[in-house]
PDB file of C-alpha atoms in Angstrom:
ATOM      1  CA  MET N   1     -21.441   2.527   1.161  1.00 60.00           C
ATOM      2  CA  ASN N   2     -19.158  -0.507   1.294  1.00 81.00           C
ATOM      3  CA  SER N   3     -18.781  -2.323   4.608  1.00 93.00           C
ATOM      4  CA  LEU N   4     -16.340  -1.196   7.268  1.00 95.00           C
ATOM      5  CA  ILE N   5     -13.251  -3.410   7.031  1.00 96.00           C
ATOM      6  CA  LEU N   6     -10.590  -1.677   9.167  1.00 97.00           C
ATOM      7  CA  GLU N   7     -10.925   0.770  12.030  1.00 97.00           C
ATOM      8  CA  THR N   8      -8.575   2.300  14.569  1.00 97.00           C
ATOM      9  CA  LYS N   9      -9.489   4.016  17.823  1.00 96.00           C
ATOM     10  CA  ASP N  10      -6.949   6.227  19.591  1.00 96.00           C
ATOM     11  CA  LEU N  11      -4.092   4.218  18.100  1.00 96.00           C
ATOM     12  CA  HIS N  12      -0.681   5.461  19.179  1.00 94.00           C
ATOM     13  CA  LYS N  13       2.927   4.344  19.035  1.00 94.00           C
ATOM     14  CA  GLU N  14       5.971   5.248  21.100  1.00 93.00           C
ATOM     15  CA  TYR N  15       9.584   4.116  20.877  1.00 88.00           C
ATOM     16  CA  THR N  16      12.137   4.072  23.666  1.00 87.00           C
ATOM     17  CA  THR N  17      15.726   4.653  22.549  1.00 84.00           C
ATOM     18  CA  ASP N  18      18.806   2.965  24.025  1.00 84.00           C
ATOM     19  CA  LYS N  19      19.254   6.106  26.120  1.00 84.00           C
ATOM     20  CA  LYS N  20      15.720   5.703  27.523  1.00 84.00           C
ATOM     21  CA  ARG N  21      14.376   8.637  25.551  1.00 87.00           C
ATOM     22  CA  VAL N  22      10.711   8.233  24.562  1.00 87.00           C
ATOM     23  CA  ILE N  23       9.879   9.169  20.987  1.00 86.00           C
ATOM     24  CA  LYS N  24       6.241   9.510  19.987  1.00 90.00           C
ATOM     25  CA  ALA N  25       5.691   8.277  16.436  1.00 90.00           C
ATOM     26  CA  LEU N  26       1.889   8.209  16.225  1.00 94.00           C
ATOM     27  CA  ALA N  27      -0.690  10.051  18.314  1.00 91.00           C
ATOM     28  CA  GLU N  28      -4.358   9.077  18.536  1.00 91.00           C
ATOM     29  CA  ILE N  29      -5.057   7.784  15.043  1.00 94.00           C
ATOM     30  CA  ASN N  30      -8.806   7.388  14.481  1.00 95.00           C
ATOM     31  CA  LEU N  31      -9.449   5.934  11.069  1.00 94.00           C
ATOM     32  CA  LYS N  32     -12.218   4.096   9.216  1.00 95.00           C
ATOM     33  CA  VAL N  33     -11.516   2.138   6.031  1.00 96.00           C
ATOM     34  CA  HIS N  34     -14.276   0.548   3.946  1.00 95.00           C
ATOM     35  CA  SER N  35     -13.956  -2.447   1.659  1.00 95.00           C
ATOM     36  CA  ASN N  36     -12.678  -1.653  -1.841  1.00 94.00           C
ATOM     37  CA  ASP N  37     -11.408   1.783  -0.760  1.00 94.00           C
ATOM     38  CA  PHE N  38      -8.243   3.108  -2.364  1.00 96.00           C
ATOM     39  CA  LEU N  39      -6.676   5.310   0.306  1.00 97.00           C
ATOM     40  CA  CYS N  40      -3.438   7.224  -0.008  1.00 97.00           C
ATOM     41  CA  ILE N  41      -1.615   8.410   3.095  1.00 97.00           C
ATOM     42  CA  LEU N  42       0.449  11.591   2.806  1.00 95.00           C
ATOM     43  CA  GLY N  43       2.495  13.457   5.362  1.00 91.00           C
ATOM     44  CA  PRO N  44       5.881  14.985   6.176  1.00 89.00           C
ATOM     45  CA  SER N  45       8.883  12.702   6.602  1.00 87.00           C
ATOM     46  CA  GLY N  46       8.901  11.162  10.064  1.00 86.00           C
ATOM     47  CA  CYS N  47       5.154  11.503  10.635  1.00 90.00           C
ATOM     48  CA  GLY N  48       4.656   7.755  11.080  1.00 91.00           C
ATOM     49  CA  LYS N  49       3.062   6.782   7.747  1.00 93.00           C
ATOM     50  CA  SER N  50       5.136   3.636   7.321  1.00 92.00           C
ATOM     51  CA  THR N  51       4.844   2.807  11.010  1.00 94.00           C
ATOM     52  CA  LEU N  52       1.058   2.832  10.680  1.00 95.00           C
ATOM     53  CA  LEU N  53       1.183   0.333   7.812  1.00 95.00           C
ATOM     54  CA  ARG N  54       3.641  -1.880   9.674  1.00 94.00           C
ATOM     55  CA  ILE N  55       1.270  -2.001  12.648  1.00 95.00           C
ATOM     56  CA  PHE N  56      -1.600  -3.025  10.365  1.00 96.00           C
ATOM     57  CA  ALA N  57       0.618  -5.724   8.843  1.00 94.00           C
ATOM     58  CA  GLY N  58       1.557  -7.080  12.263  1.00 93.00           C
ATOM     59  CA  LEU N  59       5.222  -6.177  11.819  1.00 93.00           C
ATOM     60  CA  GLU N  60       5.116  -3.779  14.779  1.00 93.00           C
ATOM     61  CA  LYS N  61       2.994  -3.493  17.898  1.00 93.00           C
ATOM     62  CA  SER N  62       1.097  -0.349  18.811  1.00 94.00           C
ATOM     63  CA  SER N  63       1.676   1.230  22.210  1.00 93.00           C
ATOM     64  CA  GLY N  64      -2.030   1.656  22.829  1.00 94.00           C
ATOM     65  CA  GLY N  65      -5.449   2.104  21.305  1.00 95.00           C
ATOM     66  CA  SER N  66      -7.400  -0.442  19.296  1.00 95.00           C
ATOM     67  CA  ILE N  67      -7.467  -1.885  15.767  1.00 96.00           C
ATOM     68  CA  PHE N  68     -10.509  -3.704  14.425  1.00 96.00           C
ATOM     69  CA  TYR N  69     -10.506  -5.832  11.282  1.00 96.00           C
ATOM     70  CA  LYS N  70     -13.995  -6.791  10.127  1.00 94.00           C
ATOM     71  CA  ASN N  71     -15.283  -5.575  13.507  1.00 94.00           C
ATOM     72  CA  LYS N  72     -12.985  -7.924  15.454  1.00 94.00           C
ATOM     73  CA  PRO N  73      -9.834  -6.907  17.359  1.00 94.00           C
ATOM     74  CA  LEU N  74      -6.708  -7.251  15.220  1.00 93.00           C
ATOM     75  CA  THR N  75      -3.943  -8.467  17.514  1.00 88.00           C
ATOM     76  CA  SER N  76      -1.548 -10.279  15.166  1.00 88.00           C
ATOM     77  CA  SER N  77      -0.600 -10.620  11.513  1.00 88.00           C
ATOM     78  CA  THR N  78      -2.980 -12.308   9.089  1.00 90.00           C
ATOM     79  CA  HIS N  79      -2.608 -13.458   5.478  1.00 88.00           C
ATOM     80  CA  GLU N  80      -5.758 -11.428   4.761  1.00 93.00           C
ATOM     81  CA  ILE N  81      -3.618  -8.271   5.017  1.00 95.00           C
ATOM     82  CA  GLY N  82      -0.732  -8.215   2.532  1.00 93.00           C
ATOM     83  CA  MET N  83       2.091  -5.725   2.151  1.00 93.00           C
ATOM     84  CA  VAL N  84       4.232  -4.420  -0.708  1.00 92.00           C
ATOM     85  CA  PHE N  85       7.420  -2.599   0.292  1.00 87.00           C
ATOM     86  CA  GLN N  86       9.498   0.012  -1.527  1.00 81.00           C
ATOM     87  CA  GLU N  87      12.281  -2.578  -1.665  1.00 80.00           C
ATOM     88  CA  TYR N  88      11.152  -5.420  -3.878  1.00 76.00           C
ATOM     89  CA  SER N  89      12.121  -8.050  -1.252  1.00 84.00           C
ATOM     90  CA  LEU N  90      12.332 -10.815  -3.851  1.00 92.00           C
ATOM     91  CA  LEU N  91      14.397 -13.936  -3.183  1.00 94.00           C
ATOM     92  CA  PRO N  92      17.232 -13.851  -5.745  1.00 95.00           C
ATOM     93  CA  TRP N  93      17.646 -17.643  -5.828  1.00 96.00           C
ATOM     94  CA  ARG N  94      13.997 -18.242  -6.756  1.00 96.00           C
ATOM     95  CA  THR N  95      12.461 -17.731 -10.171  1.00 97.00           C
ATOM     96  CA  VAL N  96       9.741 -15.157 -10.725  1.00 97.00           C
ATOM     97  CA  ILE N  97       7.007 -17.786 -10.416  1.00 97.00           C
ATOM     98  CA  GLY N  98       8.793 -19.205  -7.376  1.00 96.00           C
ATOM     99  CA  ASN N  99       8.687 -15.782  -5.714  1.00 96.00           C
ATOM    100  CA  VAL N 100       5.017 -15.217  -6.548  1.00 96.00           C
ATOM    101  CA  SER N 101       4.030 -18.626  -5.178  1.00 95.00           C
ATOM    102  CA  LEU N 102       6.045 -18.222  -1.960  1.00 93.00           C
ATOM    103  CA  GLY N 103       3.170 -17.127   0.257  1.00 90.00           C
ATOM    104  CA  LEU N 104       0.981 -19.935  -1.032  1.00 92.00           C
ATOM    105  CA  GLU N 105       3.758 -22.366  -0.122  1.00 91.00           C
ATOM    106  CA  PHE N 106       3.738 -21.021   3.451  1.00 88.00           C
ATOM    107  CA  LEU N 107      -0.037 -21.518   3.501  1.00 87.00           C
ATOM    108  CA  GLY N 108       0.442 -25.189   2.617  1.00 90.00           C
ATOM    109  CA  LYS N 109      -1.162 -25.096  -0.836  1.00 91.00           C
ATOM    110  CA  LYS N 110      -0.348 -27.964  -3.177  1.00 94.00           C
ATOM    111  CA  ARG N 111       2.317 -27.363  -5.821  1.00 93.00           C
ATOM    112  CA  ASN N 112       0.004 -27.489  -8.845  1.00 94.00           C
ATOM    113  CA  LYS N 113      -2.416 -25.072  -7.206  1.00 94.00           C
ATOM    114  CA  ARG N 114       0.438 -22.726  -6.237  1.00 94.00           C
ATOM    115  CA  LEU N 115       1.812 -22.571  -9.767  1.00 94.00           C
ATOM    116  CA  GLU N 116      -1.620 -22.176 -11.320  1.00 95.00           C
ATOM    117  CA  THR N 117      -2.454 -19.266  -9.013  1.00 95.00           C
ATOM    118  CA  ALA N 118       0.967 -17.657  -9.474  1.00 95.00           C
ATOM    119  CA  MET N 119       0.644 -17.778 -13.266  1.00 96.00           C
ATOM    120  CA  ARG N 120      -2.785 -16.181 -13.078  1.00 93.00           C
ATOM    121  CA  TYR N 121      -1.368 -13.193 -11.226  1.00 92.00           C
ATOM    122  CA  LEU N 122       1.690 -13.002 -13.449  1.00 94.00           C
ATOM    123  CA  ARG N 123      -0.684 -12.705 -16.399  1.00 93.00           C
ATOM    124  CA  LEU N 124      -2.551  -9.988 -14.514  1.00 89.00           C
ATOM    125  CA  VAL N 125       0.635  -7.900 -14.192  1.00 90.00           C
ATOM    126  CA  GLY N 126       1.790  -8.763 -17.718  1.00 90.00           C
ATOM    127  CA  LEU N 127       4.793 -10.896 -16.763  1.00 95.00           C
ATOM    128  CA  GLU N 128       3.723 -14.426 -17.697  1.00 95.00           C
ATOM    129  CA  ASP N 129       6.571 -14.636 -20.224  1.00 96.00           C
ATOM    130  CA  TYR N 130       9.104 -14.065 -17.408  1.00 97.00           C
ATOM    131  CA  ALA N 131       7.873 -16.829 -15.080  1.00 97.00           C
ATOM    132  CA  GLN N 132      11.153 -18.756 -15.263  1.00 97.00           C
ATOM    133  CA  SER N 133      13.393 -15.676 -15.101  1.00 97.00           C
ATOM    134  CA  TYR N 134      15.260 -14.598 -11.981  1.00 97.00           C
ATOM    135  CA  PRO N 135      14.816 -11.202 -10.301  1.00 95.00           C
ATOM    136  CA  TYR N 136      18.246  -9.911 -11.407  1.00 95.00           C
ATOM    137  CA  GLU N 137      17.153 -10.370 -15.028  1.00 97.00           C
ATOM    138  CA  LEU N 138      14.264  -7.900 -14.602  1.00 95.00           C
ATOM    139  CA  SER N 139      14.103  -4.110 -14.484  1.00 93.00           C
ATOM    140  CA  GLY N 140      13.120  -2.342 -11.266  1.00 90.00           C
ATOM    141  CA  GLY N 141       9.585  -1.754 -12.500  1.00 91.00           C
ATOM    142  CA  MET N 142       9.192  -5.402 -13.467  1.00 94.00           C
ATOM    143  CA  GLN N 143      10.491  -6.539 -10.083  1.00 93.00           C
ATOM    144  CA  GLN N 144       7.921  -4.345  -8.350  1.00 90.00           C
ATOM    145  CA  ARG N 145       5.171  -5.882 -10.486  1.00 91.00           C
ATOM    146  CA  VAL N 146       6.386  -9.303  -9.321  1.00 94.00           C
ATOM    147  CA  ALA N 147       6.161  -8.097  -5.717  1.00 92.00           C
ATOM    148  CA  ILE N 148       2.593  -6.885  -6.319  1.00 92.00           C
ATOM    149  CA  ALA N 149       1.671 -10.222  -7.950  1.00 92.00           C
ATOM    150  CA  ARG N 150       3.153 -12.075  -4.981  1.00 93.00           C
ATOM    151  CA  SER N 151       0.964 -10.129  -2.539  1.00 91.00           C
ATOM    152  CA  LEU N 152      -2.164 -10.529  -4.671  1.00 91.00           C
ATOM    153  CA  ALA N 153      -1.583 -14.288  -5.065  1.00 92.00           C
ATOM    154  CA  ASN N 154      -2.272 -14.696  -1.351  1.00 90.00           C
ATOM    155  CA  ASP N 155      -5.717 -13.156  -2.013  1.00 90.00           C
ATOM    156  CA  PRO N 156      -5.582 -10.559   0.785  1.00 93.00           C
ATOM    157  CA  GLU N 157      -8.597  -8.479   1.676  1.00 94.00           C
ATOM    158  CA  ILE N 158      -6.357  -5.457   2.269  1.00 96.00           C
ATOM    159  CA  LEU N 159      -3.211  -4.560   0.350  1.00 95.00           C
ATOM    160  CA  LEU N 160      -0.764  -2.271   2.179  1.00 96.00           C
ATOM    161  CA  MET N 161       1.703  -0.468  -0.096  1.00 95.00           C
ATOM    162  CA  ASP N 162       4.601   1.441   1.452  1.00 94.00           C
ATOM    163  CA  GLU N 163       5.953   3.820  -1.213  1.00 92.00           C
ATOM    164  CA  PRO N 164       6.136   0.953  -3.716  1.00 91.00           C
ATOM    165  CA  PHE N 165       7.132   3.213  -6.631  1.00 90.00           C
ATOM    166  CA  GLY N 166       9.445   5.535  -4.711  1.00 87.00           C
ATOM    167  CA  ALA N 167      12.681   4.100  -6.120  1.00 83.00           C
ATOM    168  CA  LEU N 168      11.545   4.114  -9.753  1.00 87.00           C
ATOM    169  CA  ASP N 169      12.211   6.689 -12.453  1.00 89.00           C
ATOM    170  CA  ALA N 170       9.392   9.129 -13.239  1.00 90.00           C
ATOM    171  CA  HIS N 171       8.224   7.460 -16.448  1.00 90.00           C
ATOM    172  CA  THR N 172       8.146   3.937 -14.981  1.00 89.00           C
ATOM    173  CA  ARG N 173       6.360   5.299 -11.930  1.00 90.00           C
ATOM    174  CA  ILE N 174       3.556   6.767 -14.057  1.00 92.00           C
ATOM    175  CA  LEU N 175       3.227   3.517 -16.016  1.00 90.00           C
ATOM    176  CA  LEU N 176       2.944   1.494 -12.818  1.00 90.00           C
ATOM    177  CA  GLN N 177       0.382   3.901 -11.365  1.00 93.00           C
ATOM    178  CA  LYS N 178      -1.838   3.151 -14.386  1.00 92.00           C
ATOM    179  CA  GLU N 179      -1.085  -0.558 -14.062  1.00 90.00           C
ATOM    180  CA  LEU N 180      -1.983  -0.564 -10.372  1.00 91.00           C
ATOM    181  CA  LEU N 181      -5.336   1.095 -11.042  1.00 93.00           C
ATOM    182  CA  ARG N 182      -6.064  -1.500 -13.719  1.00 90.00           C
ATOM    183  CA  ILE N 183      -5.229  -4.321 -11.305  1.00 89.00           C
ATOM    184  CA  TRP N 184      -7.274  -2.706  -8.537  1.00 91.00           C
ATOM    185  CA  ASP N 185     -10.232  -2.273 -10.882  1.00 90.00           C
ATOM    186  CA  ASN N 186     -10.060  -5.978 -11.783  1.00 87.00           C
ATOM    187  CA  ASN N 187      -9.652  -7.224  -8.200  1.00 84.00           C
ATOM    188  CA  ARG N 188     -11.246  -4.515  -6.071  1.00 84.00           C
ATOM    189  CA  LYS N 189      -9.018  -5.054  -3.079  1.00 91.00           C
ATOM    190  CA  THR N 190      -8.885  -2.489  -0.323  1.00 96.00           C
ATOM    191  CA  VAL N 191      -5.640  -0.539  -0.779  1.00 96.00           C
ATOM    192  CA  LEU N 192      -3.763   1.641   1.730  1.00 97.00           C
ATOM    193  CA  PHE N 193      -0.952   3.331  -0.160  1.00 97.00           C
ATOM    194  CA  VAL N 194       1.755   5.447   1.507  1.00 96.00           C
ATOM    195  CA  THR N 195       3.448   8.040  -0.692  1.00 95.00           C
ATOM    196  CA  HIS N 196       5.401  11.291  -0.462  1.00 92.00           C
ATOM    197  CA  SER N 197       4.014  12.388  -3.835  1.00 94.00           C
ATOM    198  CA  VAL N 198       0.937  14.629  -3.815  1.00 96.00           C
ATOM    199  CA  ASP N 199       0.526  14.011  -7.541  1.00 96.00           C
ATOM    200  CA  GLU N 200       0.575  10.246  -7.041  1.00 96.00           C
ATOM    201  CA  ALA N 201      -1.994  10.437  -4.257  1.00 97.00           C
ATOM    202  CA  ILE N 202      -4.420  12.509  -6.328  1.00 97.00           C
ATOM    203  CA  TYR N 203      -3.977  10.272  -9.360  1.00 97.00           C
ATOM    204  CA  LEU N 204      -4.644   7.052  -7.427  1.00 97.00           C
ATOM    205  CA  ALA N 205      -6.857   7.613  -4.420  1.00 97.00           C
ATOM    206  CA  ASP N 206     -10.546   7.711  -3.604  1.00 95.00           C
ATOM    207  CA  ARG N 207      -9.555   9.415  -0.356  1.00 97.00           C
ATOM    208  CA  ILE N 208      -6.336  11.037   0.795  1.00 97.00           C
ATOM    209  CA  LEU N 209      -5.396  11.001   4.474  1.00 96.00           C
ATOM    210  CA  VAL N 210      -3.080  13.899   5.259  1.00 95.00           C
ATOM    211  CA  MET N 211      -1.005  13.392   8.397  1.00 94.00           C
ATOM    212  CA  SER N 212       0.516  16.023  10.645  1.00 92.00           C
ATOM    213  CA  ALA N 213       4.190  16.353  11.473  1.00 88.00           C
ATOM    214  CA  GLY N 214       5.367  13.833  14.090  1.00 79.00           C
ATOM    215  CA  PRO N 215       3.948  12.573  16.302  1.00 89.00           C
ATOM    216  CA  GLY N 216       1.642  11.834  13.405  1.00 90.00           C
ATOM    217  CA  THR N 217      -2.088  12.180  13.608  1.00 92.00           C
ATOM    218  CA  LEU N 218      -4.732  12.597  10.923  1.00 93.00           C
ATOM    219  CA  LEU N 219      -4.830  16.240   9.911  1.00 92.00           C
ATOM    220  CA  GLU N 220      -7.525  16.002   7.257  1.00 93.00           C
ATOM    221  CA  GLU N 221      -9.341  13.467   5.086  1.00 95.00           C
ATOM    222  CA  ILE N 222      -9.880  14.582   1.503  1.00 96.00           C
ATOM    223  CA  THR N 223     -12.233  12.920  -0.969  1.00 96.00           C
ATOM    224  CA  VAL N 224     -10.861  13.001  -4.513  1.00 97.00           C
ATOM    225  CA  ASP N 225     -13.988  13.687  -6.536  1.00 94.00           C
ATOM    226  CA  ILE N 226     -12.383  13.498  -9.987  1.00 95.00           C
ATOM    227  CA  GLU N 227     -13.603  10.923 -12.482  1.00 93.00           C
ATOM    228  CA  ARG N 228     -11.164   8.205 -13.544  1.00 92.00           C
ATOM    229  CA  PRO N 229      -9.090   7.994 -15.661  1.00 91.00           C
ATOM    230  CA  ARG N 230      -7.756  11.252 -14.245  1.00 94.00           C
ATOM    231  CA  LYS N 231      -5.998  13.877 -16.288  1.00 93.00           C
ATOM    232  CA  ARG N 232      -3.318  15.975 -14.685  1.00 93.00           C
ATOM    233  CA  SER N 233      -4.463  18.882 -16.856  1.00 94.00           C
ATOM    234  CA  ASP N 234      -7.863  18.923 -15.094  1.00 95.00           C
ATOM    235  CA  PRO N 235      -8.253  22.279 -13.233  1.00 95.00           C
ATOM    236  CA  GLU N 236      -9.597  20.449 -10.162  1.00 95.00           C
ATOM    237  CA  TYR N 237      -6.431  18.332 -10.127  1.00 96.00           C
ATOM    238  CA  GLY N 238      -4.374  21.516  -9.916  1.00 95.00           C
ATOM    239  CA  ARG N 239      -6.561  23.078  -7.217  1.00 96.00           C
ATOM    240  CA  LEU N 240      -6.363  19.953  -5.085  1.00 96.00           C
ATOM    241  CA  THR N 241      -2.582  19.779  -5.534  1.00 96.00           C
ATOM    242  CA  THR N 242      -2.199  23.366  -4.327  1.00 96.00           C
ATOM    243  CA  ARG N 243      -4.483  22.783  -1.341  1.00 95.00           C
ATOM    244  CA  ILE N 244      -2.591  19.695  -0.153  1.00 95.00           C
ATOM    245  CA  LEU N 245       0.849  21.227  -0.727  1.00 95.00           C
ATOM    246  CA  GLU N 246      -0.163  24.217   1.413  1.00 93.00           C
ATOM    247  CA  MET N 247      -1.280  21.850   4.177  1.00 92.00           C
ATOM    248  CA  LEU N 248       2.013  19.975   4.078  1.00 91.00           C
ATOM    249  CA  ASP N 249       3.981  23.214   3.944  1.00 89.00           C
ATOM    250  CA  SER N 250       2.227  24.414   7.114  1.00 86.00           C
ATOM    251  CA  GLN N 251       3.442  21.267   8.901  1.00 81.00           C
ATOM    252  CA  ILE N 252       7.057  21.683   7.785  1.00 74.00           C
ATOM    253  CA  LYS N 253       7.105  25.247   9.127  1.00 57.00           C
ATOM    254  CA  GLN N 254       5.909  24.211  12.569  1.00 53.00           C
TER     255      GLN N 254
END
């Protein structure tokens, strides 16, 4: 068993609207994540999946409960936890290599070191030939690979991915799923990946966390015991798909 890297205890989140109405987004999330895990988080729209990632990234504050990173309280953002959004969030006035090296620049790394590291990760995602291109010159899938390279260049322990392939066409999405697994296999980061796609979750994850309808809590944790590389024609793949879809359907009907 790999070491415990992230843990939550009774984590919850509430919002107060302008009209003073309290909306509960997350309710008592108790979660354990081990190093090198690939976790996918599934749940109905509005269950708080993205909110959970944003709390881990330090972009939002929880309303209560505790978060521990490497057995120490996590109270603010850290470069050891990186995030990839559905929107590519690339700076249009910077080249591809300039975007990938951005985090290293914030960390105060010297220019030669920044560029060397950025090129290493561009090679990893197969975009070294586009280092001097600008984001508008790339396809959506290529831009998302740049965003992944940018996060990896900061050498995070945990990579948070909030529906990173959601805006892509089906074929590009499948290609990037394979690419992500290759990158993960080479780097062995801990990945928390939010998706609406049951198929994507089964294809990628070691474990799938299924969340309830809002306020979101963990409904069930499912271990995906299918050898990689996974084939969608595998009977177990189909059985697991049916099981999870039935769970999600039960939440929609509530």
